[in-house]
PDB file of C-alpha atoms in Angstrom:
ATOM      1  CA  UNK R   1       8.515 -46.954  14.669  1.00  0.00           C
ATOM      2  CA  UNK R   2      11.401 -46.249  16.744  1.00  0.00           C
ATOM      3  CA  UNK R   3      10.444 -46.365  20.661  1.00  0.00           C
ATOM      4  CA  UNK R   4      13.556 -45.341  22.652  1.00  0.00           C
ATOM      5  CA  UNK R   5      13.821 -46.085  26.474  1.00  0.00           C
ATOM      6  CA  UNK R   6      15.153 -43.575  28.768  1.00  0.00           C
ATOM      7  CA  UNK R   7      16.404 -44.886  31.894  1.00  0.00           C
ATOM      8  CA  UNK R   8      18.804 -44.341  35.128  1.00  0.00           C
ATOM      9  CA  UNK R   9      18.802 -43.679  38.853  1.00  0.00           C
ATOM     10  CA  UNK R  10      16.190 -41.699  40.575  1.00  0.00           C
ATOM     11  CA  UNK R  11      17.004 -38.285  40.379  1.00  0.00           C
ATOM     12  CA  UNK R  12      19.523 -38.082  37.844  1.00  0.00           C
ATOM     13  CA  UNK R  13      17.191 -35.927  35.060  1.00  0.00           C
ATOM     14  CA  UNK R  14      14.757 -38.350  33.508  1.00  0.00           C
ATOM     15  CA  UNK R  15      12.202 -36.133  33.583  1.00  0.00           C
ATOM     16  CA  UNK R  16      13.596 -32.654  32.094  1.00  0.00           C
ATOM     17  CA  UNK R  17      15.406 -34.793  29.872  1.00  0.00           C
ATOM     18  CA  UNK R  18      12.087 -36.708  28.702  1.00  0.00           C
ATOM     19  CA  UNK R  19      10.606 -32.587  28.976  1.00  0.00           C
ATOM     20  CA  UNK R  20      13.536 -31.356  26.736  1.00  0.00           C
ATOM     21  CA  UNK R  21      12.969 -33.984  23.894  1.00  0.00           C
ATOM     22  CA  UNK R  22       9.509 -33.176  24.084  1.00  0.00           C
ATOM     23  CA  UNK R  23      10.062 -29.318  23.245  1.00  0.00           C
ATOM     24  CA  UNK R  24      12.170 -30.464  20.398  1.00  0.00           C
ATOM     25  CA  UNK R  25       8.990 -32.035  19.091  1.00  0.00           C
ATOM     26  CA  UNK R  26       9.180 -35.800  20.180  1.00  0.00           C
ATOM     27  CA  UNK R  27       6.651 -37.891  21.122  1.00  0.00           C
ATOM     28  CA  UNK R  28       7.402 -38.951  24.301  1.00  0.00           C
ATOM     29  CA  UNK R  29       5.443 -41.064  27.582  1.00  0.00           C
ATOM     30  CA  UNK R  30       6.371 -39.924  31.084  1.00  0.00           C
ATOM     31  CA  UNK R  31       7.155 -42.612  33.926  1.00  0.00           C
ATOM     32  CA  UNK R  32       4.517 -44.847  35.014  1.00  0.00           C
ATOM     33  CA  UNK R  33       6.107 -45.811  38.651  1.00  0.00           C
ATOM     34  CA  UNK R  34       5.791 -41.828  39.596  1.00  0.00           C
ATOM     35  CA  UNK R  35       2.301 -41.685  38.148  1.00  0.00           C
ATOM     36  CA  UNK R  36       1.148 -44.941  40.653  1.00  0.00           C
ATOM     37  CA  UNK R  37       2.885 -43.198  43.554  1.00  0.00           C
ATOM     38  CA  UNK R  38       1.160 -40.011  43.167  1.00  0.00           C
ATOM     39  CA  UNK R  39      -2.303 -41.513  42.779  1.00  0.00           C
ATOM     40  CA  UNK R  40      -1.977 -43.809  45.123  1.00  0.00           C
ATOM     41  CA  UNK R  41      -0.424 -40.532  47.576  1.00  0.00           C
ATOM     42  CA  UNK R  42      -3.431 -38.682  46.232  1.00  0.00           C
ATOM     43  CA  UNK R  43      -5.618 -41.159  47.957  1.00  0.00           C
ATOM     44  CA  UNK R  44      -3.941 -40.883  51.229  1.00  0.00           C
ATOM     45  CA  UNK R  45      -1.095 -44.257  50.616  1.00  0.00           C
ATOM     46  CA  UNK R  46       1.500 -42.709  52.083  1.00  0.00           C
ATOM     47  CA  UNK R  47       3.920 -45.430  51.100  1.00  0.00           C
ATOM     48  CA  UNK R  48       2.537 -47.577  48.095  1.00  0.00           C
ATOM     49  CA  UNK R  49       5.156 -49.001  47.571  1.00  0.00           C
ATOM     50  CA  UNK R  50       4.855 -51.237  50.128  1.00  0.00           C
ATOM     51  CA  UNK R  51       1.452 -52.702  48.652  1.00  0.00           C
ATOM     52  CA  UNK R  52       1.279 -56.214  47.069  1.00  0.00           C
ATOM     53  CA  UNK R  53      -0.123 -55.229  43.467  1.00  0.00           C
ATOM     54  CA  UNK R  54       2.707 -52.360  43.378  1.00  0.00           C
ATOM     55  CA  UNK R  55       4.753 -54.029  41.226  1.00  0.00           C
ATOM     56  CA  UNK R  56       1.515 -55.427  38.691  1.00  0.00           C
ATOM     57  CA  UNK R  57       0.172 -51.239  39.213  1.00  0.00           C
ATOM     58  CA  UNK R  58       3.311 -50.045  37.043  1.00  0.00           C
ATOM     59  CA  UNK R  59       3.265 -52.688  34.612  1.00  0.00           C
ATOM     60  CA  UNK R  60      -0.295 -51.862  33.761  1.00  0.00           C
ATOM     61  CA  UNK R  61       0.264 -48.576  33.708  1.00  0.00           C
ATOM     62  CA  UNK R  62       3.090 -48.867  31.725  1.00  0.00           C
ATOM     63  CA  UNK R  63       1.673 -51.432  28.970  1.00  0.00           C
ATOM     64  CA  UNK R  64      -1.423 -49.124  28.716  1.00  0.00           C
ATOM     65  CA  UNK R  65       0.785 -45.942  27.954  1.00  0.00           C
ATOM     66  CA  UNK R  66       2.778 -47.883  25.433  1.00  0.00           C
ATOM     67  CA  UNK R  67      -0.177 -49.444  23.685  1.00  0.00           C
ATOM     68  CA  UNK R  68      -2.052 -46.069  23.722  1.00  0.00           C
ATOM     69  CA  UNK R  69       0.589 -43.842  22.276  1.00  0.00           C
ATOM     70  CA  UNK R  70      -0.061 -42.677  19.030  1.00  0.00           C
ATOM     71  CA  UNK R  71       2.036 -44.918  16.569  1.00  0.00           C
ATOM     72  CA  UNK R  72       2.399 -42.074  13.828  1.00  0.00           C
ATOM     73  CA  UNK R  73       5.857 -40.720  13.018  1.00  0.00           C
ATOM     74  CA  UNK R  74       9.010 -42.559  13.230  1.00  0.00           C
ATOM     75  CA  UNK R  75       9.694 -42.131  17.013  1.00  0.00           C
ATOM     76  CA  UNK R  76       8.263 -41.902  20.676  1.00  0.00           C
ATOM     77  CA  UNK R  77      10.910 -42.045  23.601  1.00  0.00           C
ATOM     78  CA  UNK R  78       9.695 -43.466  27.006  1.00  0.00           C
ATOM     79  CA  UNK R  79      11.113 -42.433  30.701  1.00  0.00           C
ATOM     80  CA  UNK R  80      11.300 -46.245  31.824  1.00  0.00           C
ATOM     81  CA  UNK R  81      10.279 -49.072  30.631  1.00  0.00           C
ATOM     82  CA  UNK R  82       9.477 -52.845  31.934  1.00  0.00           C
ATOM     83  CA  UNK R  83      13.083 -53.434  32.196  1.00  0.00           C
ATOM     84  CA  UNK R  84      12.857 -50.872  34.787  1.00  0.00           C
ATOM     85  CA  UNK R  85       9.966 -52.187  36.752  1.00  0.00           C
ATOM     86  CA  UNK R  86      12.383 -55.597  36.619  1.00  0.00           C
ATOM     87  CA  UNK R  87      15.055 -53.973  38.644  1.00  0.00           C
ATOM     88  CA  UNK R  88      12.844 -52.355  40.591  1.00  0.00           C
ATOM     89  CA  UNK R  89      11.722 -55.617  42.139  1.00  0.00           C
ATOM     90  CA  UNK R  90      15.328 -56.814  42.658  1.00  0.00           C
ATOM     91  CA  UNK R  91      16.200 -53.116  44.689  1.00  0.00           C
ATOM     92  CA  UNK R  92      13.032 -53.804  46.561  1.00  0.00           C
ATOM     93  CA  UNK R  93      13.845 -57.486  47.019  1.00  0.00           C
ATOM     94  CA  UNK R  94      10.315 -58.673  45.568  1.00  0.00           C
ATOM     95  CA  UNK R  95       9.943 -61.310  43.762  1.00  0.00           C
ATOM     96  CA  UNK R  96       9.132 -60.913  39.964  1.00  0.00           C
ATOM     97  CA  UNK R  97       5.244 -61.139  39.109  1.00  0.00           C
ATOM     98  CA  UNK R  98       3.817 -62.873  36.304  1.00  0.00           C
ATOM     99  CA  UNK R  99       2.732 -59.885  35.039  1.00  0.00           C
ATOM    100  CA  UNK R 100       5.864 -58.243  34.692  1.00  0.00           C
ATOM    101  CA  UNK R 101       7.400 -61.967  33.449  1.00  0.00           C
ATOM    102  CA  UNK R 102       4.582 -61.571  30.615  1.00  0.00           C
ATOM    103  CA  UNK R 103       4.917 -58.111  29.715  1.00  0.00           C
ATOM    104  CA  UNK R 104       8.621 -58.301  29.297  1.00  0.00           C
ATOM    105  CA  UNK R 105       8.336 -61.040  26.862  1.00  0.00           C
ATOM    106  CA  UNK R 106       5.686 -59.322  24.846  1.00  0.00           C
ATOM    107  CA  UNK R 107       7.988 -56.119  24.692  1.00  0.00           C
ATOM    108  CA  UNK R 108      10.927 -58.593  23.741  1.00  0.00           C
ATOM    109  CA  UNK R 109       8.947 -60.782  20.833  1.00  0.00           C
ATOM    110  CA  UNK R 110       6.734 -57.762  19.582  1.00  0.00           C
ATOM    111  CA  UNK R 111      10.395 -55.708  19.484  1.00  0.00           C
ATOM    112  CA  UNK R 112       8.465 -52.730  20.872  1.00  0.00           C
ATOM    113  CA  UNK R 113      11.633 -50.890  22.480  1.00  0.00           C
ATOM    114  CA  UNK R 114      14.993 -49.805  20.750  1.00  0.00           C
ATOM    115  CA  UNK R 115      17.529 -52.284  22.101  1.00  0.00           C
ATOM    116  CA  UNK R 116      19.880 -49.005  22.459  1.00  0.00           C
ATOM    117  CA  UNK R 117      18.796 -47.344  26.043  1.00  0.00           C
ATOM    118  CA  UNK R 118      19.766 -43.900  26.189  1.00  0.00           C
ATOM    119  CA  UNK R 119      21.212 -44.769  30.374  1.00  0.00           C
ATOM    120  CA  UNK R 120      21.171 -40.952  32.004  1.00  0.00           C
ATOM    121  CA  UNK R 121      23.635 -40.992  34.334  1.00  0.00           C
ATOM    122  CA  UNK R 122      23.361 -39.863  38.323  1.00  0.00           C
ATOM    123  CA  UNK R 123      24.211 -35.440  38.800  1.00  0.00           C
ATOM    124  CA  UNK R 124      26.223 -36.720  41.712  1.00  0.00           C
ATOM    125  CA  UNK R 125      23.150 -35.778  44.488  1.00  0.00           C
ATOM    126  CA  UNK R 126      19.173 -37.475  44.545  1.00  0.00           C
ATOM    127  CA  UNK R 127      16.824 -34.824  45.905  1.00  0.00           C
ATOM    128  CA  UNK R 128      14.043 -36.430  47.827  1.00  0.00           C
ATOM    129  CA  UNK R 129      10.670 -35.922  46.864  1.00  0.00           C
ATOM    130  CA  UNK R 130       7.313 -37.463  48.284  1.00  0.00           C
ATOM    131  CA  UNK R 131       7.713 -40.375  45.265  1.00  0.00           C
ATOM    132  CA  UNK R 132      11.197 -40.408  45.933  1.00  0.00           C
ATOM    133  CA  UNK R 133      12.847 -41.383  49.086  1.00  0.00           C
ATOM    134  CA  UNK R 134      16.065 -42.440  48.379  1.00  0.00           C
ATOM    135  CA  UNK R 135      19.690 -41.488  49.174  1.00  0.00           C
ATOM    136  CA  UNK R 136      22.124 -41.037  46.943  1.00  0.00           C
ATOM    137  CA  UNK R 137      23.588 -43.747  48.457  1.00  0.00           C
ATOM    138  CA  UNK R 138      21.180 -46.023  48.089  1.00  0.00           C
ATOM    139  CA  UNK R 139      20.869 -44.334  44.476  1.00  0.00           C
ATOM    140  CA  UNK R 140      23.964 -45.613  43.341  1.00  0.00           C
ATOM    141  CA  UNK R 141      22.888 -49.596  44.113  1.00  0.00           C
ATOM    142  CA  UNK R 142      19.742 -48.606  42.290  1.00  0.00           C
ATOM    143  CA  UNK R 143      21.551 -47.648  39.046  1.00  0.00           C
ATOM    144  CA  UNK R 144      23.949 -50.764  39.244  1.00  0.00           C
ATOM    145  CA  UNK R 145      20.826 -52.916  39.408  1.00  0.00           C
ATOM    146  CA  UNK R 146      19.319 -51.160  36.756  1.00  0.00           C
ATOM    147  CA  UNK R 147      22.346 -51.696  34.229  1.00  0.00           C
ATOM    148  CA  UNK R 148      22.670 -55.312  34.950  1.00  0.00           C
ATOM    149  CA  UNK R 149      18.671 -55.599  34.432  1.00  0.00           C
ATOM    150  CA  UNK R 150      19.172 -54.116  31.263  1.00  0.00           C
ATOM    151  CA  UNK R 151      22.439 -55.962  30.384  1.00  0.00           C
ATOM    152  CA  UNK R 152      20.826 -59.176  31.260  1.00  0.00           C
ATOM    153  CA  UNK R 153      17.975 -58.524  28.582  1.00  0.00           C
ATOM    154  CA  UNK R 154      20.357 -57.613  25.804  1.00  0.00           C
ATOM    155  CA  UNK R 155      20.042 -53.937  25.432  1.00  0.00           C
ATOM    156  CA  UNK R 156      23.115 -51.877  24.836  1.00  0.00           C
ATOM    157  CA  UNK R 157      23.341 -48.729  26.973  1.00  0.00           C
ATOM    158  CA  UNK R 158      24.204 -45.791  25.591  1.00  0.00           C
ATOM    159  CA  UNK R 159      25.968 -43.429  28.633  1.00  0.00           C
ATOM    160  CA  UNK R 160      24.724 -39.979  28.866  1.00  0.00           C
ATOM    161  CA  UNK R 161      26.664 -38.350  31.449  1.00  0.00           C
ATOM    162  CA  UNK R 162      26.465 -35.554  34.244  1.00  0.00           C
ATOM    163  CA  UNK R 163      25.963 -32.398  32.216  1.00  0.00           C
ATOM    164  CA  UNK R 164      24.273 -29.470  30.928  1.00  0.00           C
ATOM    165  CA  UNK R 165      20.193 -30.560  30.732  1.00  0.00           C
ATOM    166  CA  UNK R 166      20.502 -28.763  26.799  1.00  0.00           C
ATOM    167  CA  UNK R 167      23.612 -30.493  26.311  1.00  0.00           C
ATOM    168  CA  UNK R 168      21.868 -33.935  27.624  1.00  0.00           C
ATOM    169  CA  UNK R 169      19.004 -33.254  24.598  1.00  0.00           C
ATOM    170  CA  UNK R 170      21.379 -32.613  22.149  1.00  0.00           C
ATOM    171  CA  UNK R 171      23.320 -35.758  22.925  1.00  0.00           C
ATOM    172  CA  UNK R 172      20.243 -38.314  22.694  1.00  0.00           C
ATOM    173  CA  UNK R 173      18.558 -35.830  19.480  1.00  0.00           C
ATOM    174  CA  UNK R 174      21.912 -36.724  17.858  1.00  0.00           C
ATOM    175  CA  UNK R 175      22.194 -40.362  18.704  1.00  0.00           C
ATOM    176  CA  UNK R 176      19.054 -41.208  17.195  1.00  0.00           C
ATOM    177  CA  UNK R 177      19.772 -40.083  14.013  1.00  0.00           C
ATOM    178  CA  UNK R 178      18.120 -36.857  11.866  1.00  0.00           C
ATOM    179  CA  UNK R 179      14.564 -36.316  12.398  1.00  0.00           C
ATOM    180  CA  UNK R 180      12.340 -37.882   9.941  1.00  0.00           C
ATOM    181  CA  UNK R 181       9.390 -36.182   7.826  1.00  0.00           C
ATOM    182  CA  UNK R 182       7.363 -37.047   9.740  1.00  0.00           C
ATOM    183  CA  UNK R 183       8.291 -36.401  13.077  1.00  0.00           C
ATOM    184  CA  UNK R 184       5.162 -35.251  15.045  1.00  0.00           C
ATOM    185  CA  UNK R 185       4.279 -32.368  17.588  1.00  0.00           C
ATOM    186  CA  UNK R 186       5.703 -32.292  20.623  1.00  0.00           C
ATOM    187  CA  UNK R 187       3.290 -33.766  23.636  1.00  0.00           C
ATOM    188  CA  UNK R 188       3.813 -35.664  26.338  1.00  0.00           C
ATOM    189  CA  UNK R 189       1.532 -38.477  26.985  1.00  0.00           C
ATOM    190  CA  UNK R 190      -0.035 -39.353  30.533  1.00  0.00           C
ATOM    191  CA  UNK R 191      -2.764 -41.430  31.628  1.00  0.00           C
ATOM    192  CA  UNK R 192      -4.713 -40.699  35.243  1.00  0.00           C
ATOM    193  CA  UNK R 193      -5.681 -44.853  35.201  1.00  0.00           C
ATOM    194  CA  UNK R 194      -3.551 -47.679  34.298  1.00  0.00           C
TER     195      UNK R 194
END
């Protein structure tokens, strides 16, 4: 199975790009760092990120998406990945927890990601949302961390630049090749736990 990694700055189109695959009939798992924010909001947190375990929250979360997607057809594409969570730490200046140290070297012996990363480049703005409060300032650092993360693990990234959300699809539909016999109904996995 082919499991391809979405990834970029906040706000740049993750999401309705993830959404967009997804109508085409892809598997694909939504982004675990959004889904521990909103819970945690949901609960009253106002700022989770803030808490200790934040960092060990996604990496659960994430993990137990990946291990609980559906491993039929030849391909799943994931909005983030551990890689992610990595540079995460570095923006927020934490250090990196054993958890995340362990899960990245499962994902890295057990092969589990494509070493291409589809990188979705910034729209030139970051909206703020109650998961998101970032400028586009601030943005900007977040993607350069997030390509040397990436670059430092040995993934290639592929660019996919400002444009067009159907011409965004049809950019990563065509980079990973014609779709197989098998490729499954669209869905888009999510988990309320980690």
């Amino acid at each position: 199975m082919r499991r391809y990694i979405l990834t970029g700055t906040p706000g740049a189109g993750k999401t309705s790009l993830l959404h967009g695959l997804a109508d085409l009939g892809l598997p694909v798992v939504e982004e675990a760092a959004t889904a521990v924010i909103a819970q945690a909001q949901a609960r009253g947190e106002d700022e989770p990120w803030t808490r200790a375990s934040f960092l060990d929250d996604i990496v659960g979360m994430q993990k137990a998406r990946q291990l609980a997607a559906p491993a039929t057809g030849p391909v799943q594409v994931y909005d983030r990945s551990p890689i992610c969570t990595h540079a995460l730490a570095r923006y927020l200046g934490r250090p990196i927890p054993p958890s995340l140290t362990a899960e990245i070297e499962r994902i890295t012996a057990e092969r589990i990601y494509e070493r291409r990363v589809f990188f979705v480049r910034n729209l030139g703005f970051c909206e703020p949302t109650s998961a998101r409060r970032i400028s586009f300032e601030e943005s900007l650092e977040f993607e350069r961390i997030h390509e040397e993360s990436y670059h430092a693990f040995g993934y290639e990234l592929l660019d996919i630049p400002a444009a067009a959300l159907a011409d965004r699809v049809q950019v990563v539909r065509s980079a990973m090749g014609p779709p197989g016999p098998e490729d499954p109904a669209p869905g888009v996995l999510t988990m309320d736990r980690p």
